[in-house]
CSV table of N, CA and C in Angstrom, one decimal:
chain,number,residue,atom,x,y,z
G,1,GLY,N,-113.4,167.0,137.5
G,1,GLY,CA,-113.5,167.0,139.0
G,1,GLY,C,-113.7,165.6,139.6
G,2,GLY,N,-113.3,165.4,140.8
G,2,GLY,CA,-113.4,164.1,141.5
G,2,GLY,C,-114.8,163.9,142.0
G,3,ARG,N,-115.4,162.7,141.7
G,3,ARG,CA,-116.7,162.4,142.2
G,3,ARG,C,-116.6,161.8,143.6
G,4,SER,N,-117.2,162.4,144.6
G,4,SER,CA,-117.1,161.9,145.9
G,4,SER,C,-118.3,161.0,146.3
G,5,ASP,N,-119.3,160.9,145.4
G,5,ASP,CA,-120.5,160.2,145.8
G,5,ASP,C,-120.5,158.7,145.3
G,6,LEU,N,-119.3,158.3,144.8
G,6,LEU,CA,-119.3,156.9,144.4
G,6,LEU,C,-118.9,156.0,145.6
G,7,ALA,N,-119.5,154.8,145.5
G,7,ALA,CA,-119.2,153.8,146.6
G,7,ALA,C,-117.8,153.3,146.5
G,8,VAL,N,-117.0,153.3,147.6
G,8,VAL,CA,-115.7,152.9,147.6
G,8,VAL,C,-115.6,151.5,148.0
G,9,PRO,N,-114.9,150.6,147.3
G,9,PRO,CA,-114.9,149.2,147.7
G,9,PRO,C,-114.3,149.1,149.1
G,10,GLY,N,-114.9,148.2,149.9
G,10,GLY,CA,-114.3,148.0,151.2
G,10,GLY,C,-114.9,148.9,152.3
G,11,ASN,N,-115.6,150.0,152.0
G,11,ASN,CA,-116.1,150.8,153.1
G,11,ASN,C,-117.4,150.1,153.5
G,12,LYS,N,-117.8,150.4,154.8
G,12,LYS,CA,-118.9,149.6,155.4
G,12,LYS,C,-120.2,150.3,155.3
G,13,GLY,N,-120.3,151.3,154.4
G,13,GLY,CA,-121.5,152.1,154.3
G,13,GLY,C,-122.6,151.3,153.5
G,14,PRO,N,-123.7,151.9,153.3
G,14,PRO,CA,-124.8,151.2,152.5
G,14,PRO,C,-124.3,151.0,151.1
G,15,ARG,N,-124.5,149.9,150.5
G,15,ARG,CA,-124.0,149.6,149.2
G,15,ARG,C,-124.8,150.4,148.1
G,16,LYS,N,-126.1,150.5,148.2
G,16,LYS,CA,-126.8,151.1,147.1
G,16,LYS,C,-126.8,152.6,147.3
G,17,VAL,N,-125.7,153.2,146.8
G,17,VAL,CA,-125.6,154.7,146.9
G,17,VAL,C,-126.4,155.3,145.8
G,18,TYR,N,-126.4,154.8,144.6
G,18,TYR,CA,-127.1,155.3,143.5
G,18,TYR,C,-127.9,154.2,142.9
G,19,GLN,N,-129.1,154.5,142.3
G,19,GLN,CA,-130.0,153.5,141.8
G,19,GLN,C,-129.4,153.0,140.4
G,20,LYS,N,-128.9,151.8,140.4
G,20,LYS,CA,-128.6,151.2,139.1
G,20,LYS,C,-129.5,150.0,139.0
G,21,SER,N,-129.7,149.6,137.8
G,21,SER,CA,-130.7,148.5,137.5
G,21,SER,C,-129.9,147.2,137.3
G,22,ASN,N,-130.4,146.1,137.7
G,22,ASN,CA,-129.9,144.8,137.4
G,22,ASN,C,-130.6,144.2,136.2
G,23,ARG,N,-131.3,145.1,135.5
G,23,ARG,CA,-132.2,144.5,134.4
G,23,ARG,C,-131.6,144.7,133.0
G,24,VAL,N,-131.8,143.7,132.2
G,24,VAL,CA,-131.5,143.8,130.8
G,24,VAL,C,-132.8,144.1,130.0
G,25,PHE,N,-132.7,145.1,129.1
G,25,PHE,CA,-133.8,145.5,128.3
G,25,PHE,C,-133.6,144.9,126.9
G,26,ALA,N,-134.6,144.0,126.5
G,26,ALA,CA,-134.5,143.3,125.2
G,26,ALA,C,-135.6,143.9,124.3
G,27,ARG,N,-135.2,144.2,123.0
G,27,ARG,CA,-136.2,144.7,122.0
G,27,ARG,C,-136.4,143.7,121.0
G,28,ASP,N,-137.4,144.0,120.1
G,28,ASP,CA,-137.8,143.1,119.0
G,28,ASP,C,-138.1,141.7,119.4
G,29,VAL,N,-138.7,141.6,120.6
G,29,VAL,CA,-139.1,140.2,121.0
G,29,VAL,C,-140.4,139.8,120.3
G,30,PRO,N,-140.3,138.7,119.5
G,30,PRO,CA,-141.5,138.3,118.8
G,30,PRO,C,-142.5,137.6,119.8
G,31,GLU,N,-143.8,137.7,119.4
G,31,GLU,CA,-144.9,137.1,120.2
G,31,GLU,C,-144.6,135.6,120.5
G,32,ILE,N,-143.9,134.9,119.6
G,32,ILE,CA,-143.7,133.5,119.8
G,32,ILE,C,-142.8,133.1,121.0
G,33,LEU,N,-142.0,134.1,121.4
G,33,LEU,CA,-141.1,133.8,122.5
G,33,LEU,C,-141.8,134.0,123.8
G,34,ARG,N,-141.8,133.0,124.6
G,34,ARG,CA,-142.5,133.0,125.9
G,34,ARG,C,-141.5,133.4,127.0
G,35,ASP,N,-142.0,133.7,128.2
G,35,ASP,CA,-141.1,133.9,129.3
G,35,ASP,C,-140.1,132.7,129.5
G,36,GLU,N,-140.7,131.5,129.4
G,36,GLU,CA,-139.8,130.3,129.6
G,36,GLU,C,-138.6,130.3,128.6
G,37,ASP,N,-138.9,130.7,127.4
G,37,ASP,CA,-137.8,130.7,126.4
G,37,ASP,C,-136.7,131.7,126.8
G,38,LEU,N,-137.2,132.9,127.3
G,38,LEU,CA,-136.2,133.9,127.7
G,38,LEU,C,-135.5,133.5,128.9
G,39,ARG,N,-136.2,132.8,129.8
G,39,ARG,CA,-135.6,132.4,131.1
G,39,ARG,C,-134.5,131.3,130.8
G,40,GLU,N,-134.9,130.4,129.9
G,40,GLU,CA,-133.9,129.3,129.5
G,40,GLU,C,-132.7,129.9,128.9
G,41,TYR,N,-132.8,130.9,128.0
G,41,TYR,CA,-131.6,131.5,127.3
G,41,TYR,C,-130.8,132.4,128.3
G,42,PHE,N,-131.5,133.3,128.9
G,42,PHE,CA,-130.8,134.3,129.7
G,42,PHE,C,-130.3,133.8,131.0
G,43,GLY,N,-130.9,132.6,131.4
G,43,GLY,CA,-130.4,132.0,132.6
G,43,GLY,C,-129.0,131.5,132.6
G,44,LYS,N,-128.5,131.4,131.3
G,44,LYS,CA,-127.1,131.0,131.2
G,44,LYS,C,-126.1,131.9,131.8
G,45,PHE,N,-126.5,133.2,131.9
G,45,PHE,CA,-125.6,134.3,132.4
G,45,PHE,C,-125.7,134.6,133.8
G,46,GLY,N,-126.7,134.0,134.5
G,46,GLY,CA,-126.9,134.3,135.9
G,46,GLY,C,-128.3,133.9,136.4
G,47,VAL,N,-128.5,134.1,137.7
G,47,VAL,CA,-129.8,133.8,138.3
G,47,VAL,C,-130.8,134.9,138.0
G,48,ILE,N,-131.9,134.5,137.3
G,48,ILE,CA,-132.9,135.4,136.9
G,48,ILE,C,-133.9,135.6,138.1
G,49,ALA,N,-134.1,136.9,138.4
G,49,ALA,CA,-135.1,137.2,139.5
G,49,ALA,C,-136.5,137.4,138.9
G,50,ASP,N,-136.6,137.9,137.7
G,50,ASP,CA,-137.9,138.2,137.2
G,50,ASP,C,-137.8,138.5,135.7
G,51,ILE,N,-138.8,138.1,134.9
G,51,ILE,CA,-138.9,138.5,133.5
G,51,ILE,C,-140.3,139.2,133.3
G,52,TYR,N,-140.2,140.3,132.7
G,52,TYR,CA,-141.4,141.1,132.5
G,52,TYR,C,-141.6,141.5,131.0
G,53,GLN,N,-142.7,141.1,130.4
G,53,GLN,CA,-143.0,141.6,129.1
G,53,GLN,C,-144.2,142.4,129.1
G,54,PRO,N,-144.1,143.7,128.9
G,54,PRO,CA,-145.2,144.6,129.0
G,54,PRO,C,-146.3,144.3,128.0
G,55,VAL,N,-147.5,144.5,128.3
G,55,VAL,CA,-148.7,144.2,127.4
G,55,VAL,C,-149.4,145.5,127.2
G,56,VAL,N,-149.8,145.7,125.9
G,56,VAL,CA,-150.6,146.9,125.6
G,56,VAL,C,-151.9,146.5,125.0
G,57,ASN,N,-152.9,147.3,125.0
G,57,ASN,CA,-154.2,147.0,124.3
G,57,ASN,C,-154.1,147.3,122.8
G,58,GLY,N,-154.1,146.2,122.1
G,58,GLY,CA,-154.1,146.3,120.6
G,58,GLY,C,-155.5,146.3,120.0
G,59,PRO,N,-155.6,146.3,118.7
G,59,PRO,CA,-156.9,146.3,118.1
G,59,PRO,C,-157.7,145.0,118.3
G,60,ARG,N,-157.0,143.9,118.6
G,60,ARG,CA,-157.6,142.7,118.8
G,60,ARG,C,-157.4,142.2,120.3
G,61,GLY,N,-157.4,143.2,121.2
G,61,GLY,CA,-157.2,142.8,122.6
G,61,GLY,C,-155.7,142.9,123.0
G,62,PRO,N,-155.4,142.5,124.2
G,62,PRO,CA,-154.1,142.7,124.8
G,62,PRO,C,-153.0,142.0,123.9
G,63,MET,N,-151.9,142.7,123.6
G,63,MET,CA,-150.8,142.2,122.9
G,63,MET,C,-149.5,142.7,123.5
G,64,ARG,N,-148.5,141.9,123.4
G,64,ARG,CA,-147.2,142.3,124.0
G,64,ARG,C,-146.5,143.3,123.1
G,65,LYS,N,-145.8,144.2,123.8
G,65,LYS,CA,-145.2,145.3,123.1
G,65,LYS,C,-143.9,144.9,122.3
G,66,GLY,N,-143.5,143.7,122.5
G,66,GLY,CA,-142.3,143.3,121.8
G,66,GLY,C,-141.0,143.7,122.5
G,67,VAL,N,-141.1,143.9,123.8
G,67,VAL,CA,-139.9,144.2,124.6
G,67,VAL,C,-140.0,143.3,125.8
G,68,ALA,N,-138.8,143.1,126.4
G,68,ALA,CA,-138.8,142.3,127.7
G,68,ALA,C,-137.7,142.9,128.6
G,69,TYR,N,-138.0,142.8,129.9
G,69,TYR,CA,-137.1,143.2,130.9
G,69,TYR,C,-136.7,141.9,131.7
G,70,ILE,N,-135.4,141.6,131.6
G,70,ILE,CA,-134.9,140.4,132.3
G,70,ILE,C,-134.1,140.9,133.5
G,71,SER,N,-134.6,140.6,134.7
G,71,SER,CA,-134.0,141.1,136.0
G,71,SER,C,-133.1,140.0,136.5
G,72,TYR,N,-131.8,140.3,136.8
G,72,TYR,CA,-130.9,139.4,137.4
G,72,TYR,C,-130.8,139.7,138.9
G,73,GLU,N,-130.3,138.7,139.6
G,73,GLU,CA,-130.1,138.9,141.1
G,73,GLU,C,-129.0,139.8,141.4
G,74,SER,N,-128.1,140.1,140.5
G,74,SER,CA,-127.0,141.0,140.8
G,74,SER,C,-126.6,141.7,139.5
G,75,MET,N,-125.9,142.8,139.8
G,75,MET,CA,-125.3,143.7,138.7
G,75,MET,C,-124.3,142.9,137.9
G,76,GLU,N,-123.5,142.0,138.5
G,76,GLU,CA,-122.5,141.3,137.8
G,76,GLU,C,-123.1,140.4,136.7
G,77,MET,N,-124.2,139.7,137.1
G,77,MET,CA,-124.9,138.8,136.2
G,77,MET,C,-125.4,139.6,135.0
G,78,MET,N,-126.0,140.8,135.3
G,78,MET,CA,-126.5,141.6,134.2
G,78,MET,C,-125.4,142.0,133.2
G,79,ARG,N,-124.3,142.4,133.8
G,79,ARG,CA,-123.1,142.8,133.0
G,79,ARG,C,-122.6,141.6,132.2
G,80,GLU,N,-122.6,140.5,132.8
G,80,GLU,CA,-122.1,139.2,132.1
G,80,GLU,C,-123.0,139.0,130.9
G,81,CYS,N,-124.3,139.2,131.0
G,81,CYS,CA,-125.2,139.0,129.9
G,81,CYS,C,-124.9,140.0,128.8
G,82,ILE,N,-124.7,141.2,129.2
G,82,ILE,CA,-124.4,142.3,128.2
G,82,ILE,C,-123.1,142.0,127.5
G,83,SER,N,-122.1,141.6,128.3
G,83,SER,CA,-120.8,141.4,127.7
G,83,SER,C,-120.7,140.2,126.8
G,84,LYS,N,-121.6,139.2,127.0
G,84,LYS,CA,-121.6,138.0,126.2
G,84,LYS,C,-122.4,138.2,124.9
G,85,SER,N,-123.0,139.4,124.7
G,85,SER,CA,-123.8,139.6,123.5
G,85,SER,C,-122.9,139.8,122.3
G,86,ASP,N,-123.5,139.7,121.1
G,86,ASP,CA,-122.8,140.0,119.9
G,86,ASP,C,-123.1,141.4,119.4
G,87,ASN,N,-122.2,142.4,119.9
G,87,ASN,CA,-122.5,143.8,119.6
G,87,ASN,C,-123.9,144.2,120.2
G,88,GLY,N,-124.2,143.7,121.3
G,88,GLY,CA,-125.5,144.1,121.9
G,88,GLY,C,-126.7,143.3,121.5
G,89,VAL,N,-126.4,142.2,120.7
G,89,VAL,CA,-127.5,141.4,120.2
G,89,VAL,C,-127.4,140.0,120.8
G,90,HIS,N,-128.5,139.5,121.3
G,90,HIS,CA,-128.5,138.0,121.7
G,90,HIS,C,-129.5,137.3,120.8
G,91,CYS,N,-129.1,136.1,120.3
G,91,CYS,CA,-130.0,135.4,119.5
G,91,CYS,C,-130.7,134.3,120.3
G,92,VAL,N,-132.0,134.5,120.4
G,92,VAL,CA,-132.8,133.6,121.2
G,92,VAL,C,-133.7,132.8,120.3
G,93,LYS,N,-133.5,131.5,120.2
G,93,LYS,CA,-134.2,130.6,119.3
G,93,LYS,C,-134.2,131.1,117.8
G,94,GLY,N,-133.1,131.7,117.4
G,94,GLY,CA,-133.0,132.2,116.1
G,94,GLY,C,-133.4,133.7,115.9
G,95,PHE,N,-134.0,134.3,116.9
G,95,PHE,CA,-134.4,135.6,116.8
G,95,PHE,C,-133.4,136.6,117.4
G,96,PRO,N,-132.9,137.5,116.6
G,96,PRO,CA,-132.0,138.5,117.2
G,96,PRO,C,-132.7,139.6,118.0
G,97,LEU,N,-132.3,139.6,119.3
G,97,LEU,CA,-132.9,140.6,120.2
G,97,LEU,C,-131.8,141.6,120.6
G,98,PRO,N,-131.9,142.8,120.2
G,98,PRO,CA,-131.0,143.9,120.7
G,98,PRO,C,-131.2,144.0,122.2
G,99,CYS,N,-130.1,144.0,123.0
G,99,CYS,CA,-130.2,144.0,124.4
G,99,CYS,C,-129.3,145.2,125.0
G,100,ALA,N,-129.8,145.8,126.0
G,100,ALA,CA,-129.0,146.8,126.7
G,100,ALA,C,-129.3,146.8,128.2
G,101,GLU,N,-128.5,147.5,128.9
G,101,GLU,CA,-128.8,147.7,130.4
G,101,GLU,C,-130.0,148.5,130.5
G,102,ALA,N,-131.0,148.1,131.3
G,102,ALA,CA,-132.2,148.8,131.4
G,102,ALA,C,-132.0,150.0,132.3
G,103,GLU,N,-132.7,151.1,131.9
G,103,GLU,CA,-132.7,152.3,132.7
G,103,GLU,C,-133.6,152.0,133.9
G,104,GLN,N,-133.3,152.7,135.0
G,104,GLN,CA,-134.1,152.7,136.2
G,104,GLN,C,-135.5,153.2,135.8
G,105,ARG,N,-136.5,152.7,136.3
G,105,ARG,CA,-137.9,153.1,136.0
G,105,ARG,C,-138.0,154.6,136.5
G,106,ARG,N,-138.4,155.5,135.6
G,106,ARG,CA,-138.6,156.8,136.0
G,106,ARG,C,-140.1,157.0,136.0
G,107,ASN,N,-140.5,158.0,136.8
G,107,ASN,CA,-142.0,158.3,136.9
G,107,ASN,C,-142.4,159.1,135.7
G,108,VAL,N,-142.8,158.5,134.7
G,108,VAL,CA,-143.3,159.2,133.5
G,108,VAL,C,-144.8,159.0,133.5
G,109,SER,N,-145.6,160.1,133.4
G,109,SER,CA,-147.0,160.0,133.5
G,109,SER,C,-147.6,159.5,132.2
G,110,GLY,N,-147.3,160.2,131.1
G,110,GLY,CA,-147.9,159.7,129.8
G,110,GLY,C,-146.8,159.2,128.9
G,111,SER,N,-147.0,158.1,128.2
G,111,SER,CA,-146.0,157.6,127.3
G,111,SER,C,-146.6,157.7,125.9
G,112,GLY,N,-145.7,158.2,125.0
G,112,GLY,CA,-146.2,158.4,123.6
G,112,GLY,C,-146.1,157.1,122.8
G,113,GLY,N,-147.0,156.9,121.9
G,113,GLY,CA,-147.0,155.7,121.1
G,113,GLY,C,-145.9,155.8,120.0
G,114,ASP,N,-145.5,154.6,119.5
G,114,ASP,CA,-144.5,154.6,118.5
G,114,ASP,C,-145.1,155.1,117.2
């Protein structure tokens, strides 16, 4: 069936019809990689609005979860980043980071541990 809820190019309505994310989700991020390292690498693909590395409480205090969200200023920049990956993997300072388009944040109350 035809989808009628998609934004049609050229129409003057509001552009954000459905919530899509401009963020790239990177996994396997080692502790040694700082936000600056990620900004330097991922900045090649577009203007970075924000970098977020979630922190959890580990046995020896706060530790990073090993994931990062890289927010671009536009969808196109995020897609450029994904398309320039090697089968979804970007190598940052020698570390292979599997990357994908980030899901929109959903309201999840409890999160299970790995």
